[in-house]
Each structure stands twice: as C-alpha cells, then as structure tokens.
mmCIF file with all atom_site columns, C-alpha atoms in Angstrom:
data_model
loop_
_atom_site.group_PDB
_atom_site.id
_atom_site.type_symbol
_atom_site.label_atom_id
_atom_site.label_alt_id
_atom_site.label_comp_id
_atom_site.label_asym_id
_atom_site.label_entity_id
_atom_site.label_seq_id
_atom_site.pdbx_PDB_ins_code
_atom_site.Cartn_x
_atom_site.Cartn_y
_atom_site.Cartn_z
_atom_site.occupancy
_atom_site.B_iso_or_equiv
_atom_site.pdbx_formal_charge
_atom_site.auth_seq_id
_atom_site.auth_comp_id
_atom_site.auth_asym_id
_atom_site.auth_atom_id
_atom_site.pdbx_PDB_model_num
ATOM 1   C CA . MET A 1 1   ? 54.705 -35.641 2.169   1.00 0.00 ? 16  MET A CA 1
ATOM 2   C CA . VAL A 1 2   ? 53.760 -33.643 5.276   1.00 0.00 ? 17  VAL A CA 1
ATOM 3   C CA . ASP A 1 3   ? 53.268 -35.161 8.710   1.00 0.00 ? 18  ASP A CA 1
ATOM 4   C CA . VAL A 1 4   ? 50.058 -33.958 10.365  1.00 0.00 ? 19  VAL A CA 1
ATOM 5   C CA . PRO A 1 5   ? 49.979 -33.869 14.163  1.00 0.00 ? 20  PRO A CA 1
ATOM 6   C CA . GLU A 1 6   ? 47.646 -36.524 15.657  1.00 0.00 ? 21  GLU A CA 1
ATOM 7   C CA . ASN A 1 7   ? 45.538 -33.904 17.489  1.00 0.00 ? 22  ASN A CA 1
ATOM 8   C CA . GLU A 1 8   ? 44.675 -32.235 14.130  1.00 0.00 ? 23  GLU A CA 1
ATOM 9   C CA . ILE A 1 9   ? 43.251 -35.533 12.921  1.00 0.00 ? 24  ILE A CA 1
ATOM 10  C CA . GLN A 1 10  ? 41.231 -35.932 16.112  1.00 0.00 ? 25  GLN A CA 1
ATOM 11  C CA . ILE A 1 11  ? 39.684 -32.426 16.171  1.00 0.00 ? 26  ILE A CA 1
ATOM 12  C CA . GLY A 1 12  ? 39.500 -31.502 12.494  1.00 0.00 ? 27  GLY A CA 1
ATOM 13  C CA . ASN A 1 13  ? 37.991 -32.718 9.271   1.00 0.00 ? 28  ASN A CA 1
ATOM 14  C CA . ILE A 1 14  ? 41.186 -34.561 8.363   1.00 0.00 ? 29  ILE A CA 1
ATOM 15  C CA . GLU A 1 15  ? 41.119 -38.334 8.112   1.00 0.00 ? 30  GLU A CA 1
ATOM 16  C CA . ALA A 1 16  ? 44.131 -40.595 8.407   1.00 0.00 ? 31  ALA A CA 1
ATOM 17  C CA . GLY A 1 17  ? 45.238 -42.167 5.129   1.00 0.00 ? 32  GLY A CA 1
ATOM 18  C CA . GLU A 1 18  ? 43.508 -39.567 2.910   1.00 0.00 ? 33  GLU A CA 1
ATOM 19  C CA . THR A 1 19  ? 45.289 -37.230 0.475   1.00 0.00 ? 34  THR A CA 1
ATOM 20  C CA . TYR A 1 20  ? 44.919 -33.449 0.906   1.00 0.00 ? 35  TYR A CA 1
ATOM 21  C CA . ARG A 1 21  ? 46.320 -30.412 -0.853  1.00 0.00 ? 36  ARG A CA 1
ATOM 22  C CA . VAL A 1 22  ? 48.131 -27.959 1.388   1.00 0.00 ? 37  VAL A CA 1
ATOM 23  C CA . ALA A 1 23  ? 49.841 -24.618 0.982   1.00 0.00 ? 38  ALA A CA 1
ATOM 24  C CA . LEU A 1 24  ? 53.156 -23.923 2.666   1.00 0.00 ? 39  LEU A CA 1
ATOM 25  C CA . LEU A 1 25  ? 53.482 -20.288 3.684   1.00 0.00 ? 40  LEU A CA 1
ATOM 26  C CA . PRO A 1 26  ? 56.615 -18.581 5.015   1.00 0.00 ? 41  PRO A CA 1
ATOM 27  C CA . THR A 1 27  ? 56.586 -17.497 8.620   1.00 0.00 ? 42  THR A CA 1
ATOM 28  C CA . GLU A 1 28  ? 58.104 -14.296 9.978   1.00 0.00 ? 43  GLU A CA 1
ATOM 29  C CA . SER A 1 29  ? 61.199 -16.254 10.950  1.00 0.00 ? 44  SER A CA 1
ATOM 30  C CA . SER A 1 30  ? 61.599 -17.691 7.433   1.00 0.00 ? 45  SER A CA 1
ATOM 31  C CA . PRO A 1 31  ? 63.763 -15.564 5.124   1.00 0.00 ? 46  PRO A CA 1
ATOM 32  C CA . PRO A 1 32  ? 62.291 -15.047 1.628   1.00 0.00 ? 47  PRO A CA 1
ATOM 33  C CA . ARG A 1 33  ? 63.589 -17.551 -0.938  1.00 0.00 ? 48  ARG A CA 1
ATOM 34  C CA . ARG A 1 34  ? 65.333 -16.457 -4.096  1.00 0.00 ? 49  ARG A CA 1
ATOM 35  C CA . ASP A 1 35  ? 65.836 -18.678 -7.117  1.00 0.00 ? 50  ASP A CA 1
ATOM 36  C CA . ALA A 1 36  ? 69.562 -19.455 -7.023  1.00 0.00 ? 51  ALA A CA 1
ATOM 37  C CA . GLY A 1 37  ? 70.359 -15.839 -6.167  1.00 0.00 ? 52  GLY A CA 1
ATOM 38  C CA . ARG A 1 38  ? 69.008 -14.571 -9.478  1.00 0.00 ? 53  ARG A CA 1
ATOM 39  C CA . GLN A 1 39  ? 66.950 -11.406 -9.685  1.00 0.00 ? 54  GLN A CA 1
ATOM 40  C CA . SER A 1 40  ? 64.597 -10.582 -12.496 1.00 0.00 ? 55  SER A CA 1
ATOM 41  C CA . ASN A 1 41  ? 65.649 -7.994  -15.048 1.00 0.00 ? 56  ASN A CA 1
ATOM 42  C CA . GLU A 1 42  ? 62.823 -5.796  -13.874 1.00 0.00 ? 57  GLU A CA 1
ATOM 43  C CA . THR A 1 43  ? 64.148 -5.546  -10.311 1.00 0.00 ? 58  THR A CA 1
ATOM 44  C CA . GLN A 1 44  ? 67.685 -4.977  -11.555 1.00 0.00 ? 59  GLN A CA 1
ATOM 45  C CA . GLY A 1 45  ? 66.628 -2.292  -13.999 1.00 0.00 ? 60  GLY A CA 1
ATOM 46  C CA . PRO A 1 46  ? 68.127 -1.520  -17.398 1.00 0.00 ? 61  PRO A CA 1
ATOM 47  C CA . PRO A 1 47  ? 71.914 -1.963  -17.681 1.00 0.00 ? 62  PRO A CA 1
ATOM 48  C CA . VAL A 1 48  ? 72.312 1.455   -19.363 1.00 0.00 ? 63  VAL A CA 1
ATOM 49  C CA . GLU A 1 49  ? 71.512 5.045   -18.409 1.00 0.00 ? 64  GLU A CA 1
ATOM 50  C CA . GLU A 1 50  ? 70.544 8.123   -20.413 1.00 0.00 ? 65  GLU A CA 1
ATOM 51  C CA . GLY A 1 51  ? 73.641 10.030  -21.494 1.00 0.00 ? 66  GLY A CA 1
ATOM 52  C CA . GLU A 1 52  ? 75.875 6.965   -21.233 1.00 0.00 ? 67  GLU A CA 1
ATOM 53  C CA . THR A 1 53  ? 78.352 6.320   -24.045 1.00 0.00 ? 68  THR A CA 1
ATOM 54  C CA . ARG A 1 54  ? 79.367 2.846   -25.174 1.00 0.00 ? 69  ARG A CA 1
ATOM 55  C CA . ARG A 1 55  ? 81.033 0.941   -27.964 1.00 0.00 ? 70  ARG A CA 1
ATOM 56  C CA . VAL A 1 56  ? 78.785 -1.727  -29.425 1.00 0.00 ? 71  VAL A CA 1
ATOM 57  C CA . GLU A 1 57  ? 78.532 -4.037  -32.397 1.00 0.00 ? 72  GLU A CA 1
ATOM 58  C CA . ILE A 1 58  ? 75.364 -4.029  -34.479 1.00 0.00 ? 73  ILE A CA 1
ATOM 59  C CA . GLU A 1 59  ? 74.156 -7.633  -34.309 1.00 0.00 ? 74  GLU A CA 1
ATOM 60  C CA . ASP A 1 60  ? 70.895 -7.374  -36.191 1.00 0.00 ? 75  ASP A CA 1
ATOM 61  C CA . ILE A 1 61  ? 68.677 -5.047  -38.215 1.00 0.00 ? 76  ILE A CA 1
ATOM 62  C CA . GLY A 1 62  ? 65.136 -4.355  -37.027 1.00 0.00 ? 77  GLY A CA 1
ATOM 63  C CA . GLU A 1 63  ? 61.977 -4.344  -39.121 1.00 0.00 ? 78  GLU A CA 1
ATOM 64  C CA . GLN A 1 64  ? 62.283 -0.579  -39.644 1.00 0.00 ? 79  GLN A CA 1
ATOM 65  C CA . GLY A 1 65  ? 65.935 -0.785  -40.736 1.00 0.00 ? 80  GLY A CA 1
ATOM 66  C CA . ASP A 1 66  ? 67.501 0.336   -37.463 1.00 0.00 ? 81  ASP A CA 1
ATOM 67  C CA . GLY A 1 67  ? 70.583 -1.352  -36.049 1.00 0.00 ? 82  GLY A CA 1
ATOM 68  C CA . ILE A 1 68  ? 70.174 -3.551  -32.991 1.00 0.00 ? 83  ILE A CA 1
ATOM 69  C CA . ALA A 1 69  ? 72.902 -4.002  -30.398 1.00 0.00 ? 84  ALA A CA 1
ATOM 70  C CA . ARG A 1 70  ? 72.631 -6.256  -27.357 1.00 0.00 ? 85  ARG A CA 1
ATOM 71  C CA . VAL A 1 71  ? 74.428 -5.591  -24.089 1.00 0.00 ? 86  VAL A CA 1
ATOM 72  C CA . GLU A 1 72  ? 74.290 -7.146  -20.607 1.00 0.00 ? 87  GLU A CA 1
ATOM 73  C CA . ARG A 1 73  ? 71.502 -9.692  -20.020 1.00 0.00 ? 88  ARG A CA 1
ATOM 74  C CA . GLY A 1 74  ? 70.492 -9.428  -23.696 1.00 0.00 ? 89  GLY A CA 1
ATOM 75  C CA . TYR A 1 75  ? 69.176 -5.887  -23.224 1.00 0.00 ? 90  TYR A CA 1
ATOM 76  C CA . VAL A 1 76  ? 68.445 -4.309  -26.634 1.00 0.00 ? 91  VAL A CA 1
ATOM 77  C CA . ILE A 1 77  ? 69.681 -0.923  -27.829 1.00 0.00 ? 92  ILE A CA 1
ATOM 78  C CA . ILE A 1 78  ? 68.164 0.436   -31.049 1.00 0.00 ? 93  ILE A CA 1
ATOM 79  C CA . VAL A 1 79  ? 70.669 2.423   -33.130 1.00 0.00 ? 94  VAL A CA 1
ATOM 80  C CA . PRO A 1 80  ? 69.287 4.219   -36.209 1.00 0.00 ? 95  PRO A CA 1
ATOM 81  C CA . GLU A 1 81  ? 71.538 4.582   -39.284 1.00 0.00 ? 96  GLU A CA 1
ATOM 82  C CA . ALA A 1 82  ? 73.827 1.690   -38.284 1.00 0.00 ? 97  ALA A CA 1
ATOM 83  C CA . GLU A 1 83  ? 74.677 -1.274  -40.494 1.00 0.00 ? 98  GLU A CA 1
ATOM 84  C CA . LEU A 1 84  ? 74.757 -4.978  -39.648 1.00 0.00 ? 99  LEU A CA 1
ATOM 85  C CA . GLY A 1 85  ? 78.205 -5.972  -38.307 1.00 0.00 ? 100 GLY A CA 1
ATOM 86  C CA . GLU A 1 86  ? 79.289 -2.362  -37.829 1.00 0.00 ? 101 GLU A CA 1
ATOM 87  C CA . ARG A 1 87  ? 81.108 -1.314  -34.633 1.00 0.00 ? 102 ARG A CA 1
ATOM 88  C CA . VAL A 1 88  ? 80.006 2.088   -33.372 1.00 0.00 ? 103 VAL A CA 1
ATOM 89  C CA . ALA A 1 89  ? 80.359 4.409   -30.427 1.00 0.00 ? 104 ALA A CA 1
ATOM 90  C CA . ILE A 1 90  ? 76.898 5.436   -29.237 1.00 0.00 ? 105 ILE A CA 1
ATOM 91  C CA . GLU A 1 91  ? 75.263 7.805   -26.793 1.00 0.00 ? 106 GLU A CA 1
ATOM 92  C CA . VAL A 1 92  ? 72.107 6.509   -25.118 1.00 0.00 ? 107 VAL A CA 1
ATOM 93  C CA . HIS A 1 93  ? 69.297 9.090   -25.176 1.00 0.00 ? 108 HIS A CA 1
ATOM 94  C CA . ASP A 1 94  ? 66.150 7.178   -24.150 1.00 0.00 ? 109 ASP A CA 1
ATOM 95  C CA . VAL A 1 95  ? 65.998 4.270   -21.692 1.00 0.00 ? 110 VAL A CA 1
ATOM 96  C CA . GLN A 1 96  ? 62.937 2.104   -21.153 1.00 0.00 ? 111 GLN A CA 1
ATOM 97  C CA . SER A 1 97  ? 62.537 -1.061  -19.086 1.00 0.00 ? 112 SER A CA 1
ATOM 98  C CA . ASN A 1 98  ? 63.173 -3.429  -22.004 1.00 0.00 ? 113 ASN A CA 1
ATOM 99  C CA . VAL A 1 99  ? 64.865 -1.321  -24.698 1.00 0.00 ? 114 VAL A CA 1
ATOM 100 C CA . ALA A 1 100 ? 67.009 1.797   -25.108 1.00 0.00 ? 115 ALA A CA 1
ATOM 101 C CA . PHE A 1 101 ? 67.560 4.137   -28.059 1.00 0.00 ? 116 PHE A CA 1
ATOM 102 C CA . ALA A 1 102 ? 70.916 5.627   -28.962 1.00 0.00 ? 117 ALA A CA 1
ATOM 103 C CA . GLU A 1 103 ? 72.624 7.750   -31.615 1.00 0.00 ? 118 GLU A CA 1
ATOM 104 C CA . VAL A 1 104 ? 75.899 6.937   -33.353 1.00 0.00 ? 119 VAL A CA 1
ATOM 105 C CA . THR A 1 105 ? 78.650 9.296   -32.215 1.00 0.00 ? 120 THR A CA 1
ATOM 106 C CA . LYS A 1 106 ? 81.495 7.602   -34.104 1.00 0.00 ? 121 LYS A CA 1
ATOM 107 C CA . ARG A 1 107 ? 81.959 4.728   -36.525 1.00 0.00 ? 122 ARG A CA 1
ATOM 108 C CA . LEU A 1 108 ? 84.787 2.436   -35.379 1.00 0.00 ? 123 LEU A CA 1
ATOM 109 C CA . PRO A 1 109 ? 87.134 0.177   -37.322 1.00 0.00 ? 124 PRO A CA 1
ATOM 110 C CA . LEU A 1 110 ? 86.157 -3.503  -37.054 1.00 0.00 ? 125 LEU A CA 1
ATOM 111 C CA . ASP A 1 111 ? 89.389 -4.348  -35.229 1.00 0.00 ? 126 ASP A CA 1
ATOM 112 C CA . GLU A 1 112 ? 88.826 -1.764  -32.467 1.00 0.00 ? 127 GLU A CA 1
#
C-alpha cells in the first residue's frame, strides 16, 4: 500500500478509496538493487579463458559423442575423444558465453 498525499487527491484524477496501479522508480539518490548480491552469468563472463589448462572429470556424453565436463556455475566444457567418468587434463581453445571447447592433453588416473 502507498500513501498518496492529500493535495494529489484534490488536484488530480485520483479518488480516495479507489485502487490504482503505480510504478516505483529509483531516484538518483537510490542505489541500484541487486538480487541478494548475485550477478548473472552473462555479466560475470565465462569462468575459463582460451589457453587455460585444467583437470576435469567427464560427467556426461553429448549427442555427438563428445565428453562434457562442468566447472564453476555449471559452465559446460566440450571435450572430444573423452569417455564418461574419465579424468583428463585439458587445454581450452575456444570460449563462448555459455560453452567452451577443449582438447585432452593428458589422461589422468581416477585417483588423481
């Protein structure tokens, strides 16, 4: 509920006791609100960079048979010639906003 100043009722088209829809807009003195301090993935950018090396586990196999690894924030890295459950060292060679592509540089033992 929003209280409307009495003079707005007297000079405007607003009538006491009626229901109206209003929009609340920030003023210059109001800092912009963020949802619990979270930023969208788009504003944060991908969590990997081209040329970066990582150790990942292949969690899934894509429709075309490529390995799929997930890193921070669920970001997907496609790894050709990797098997489900395999741990591999990779080098990222192509980064896009929602997916990256990498090559296997070394196959790792499962306990490493």
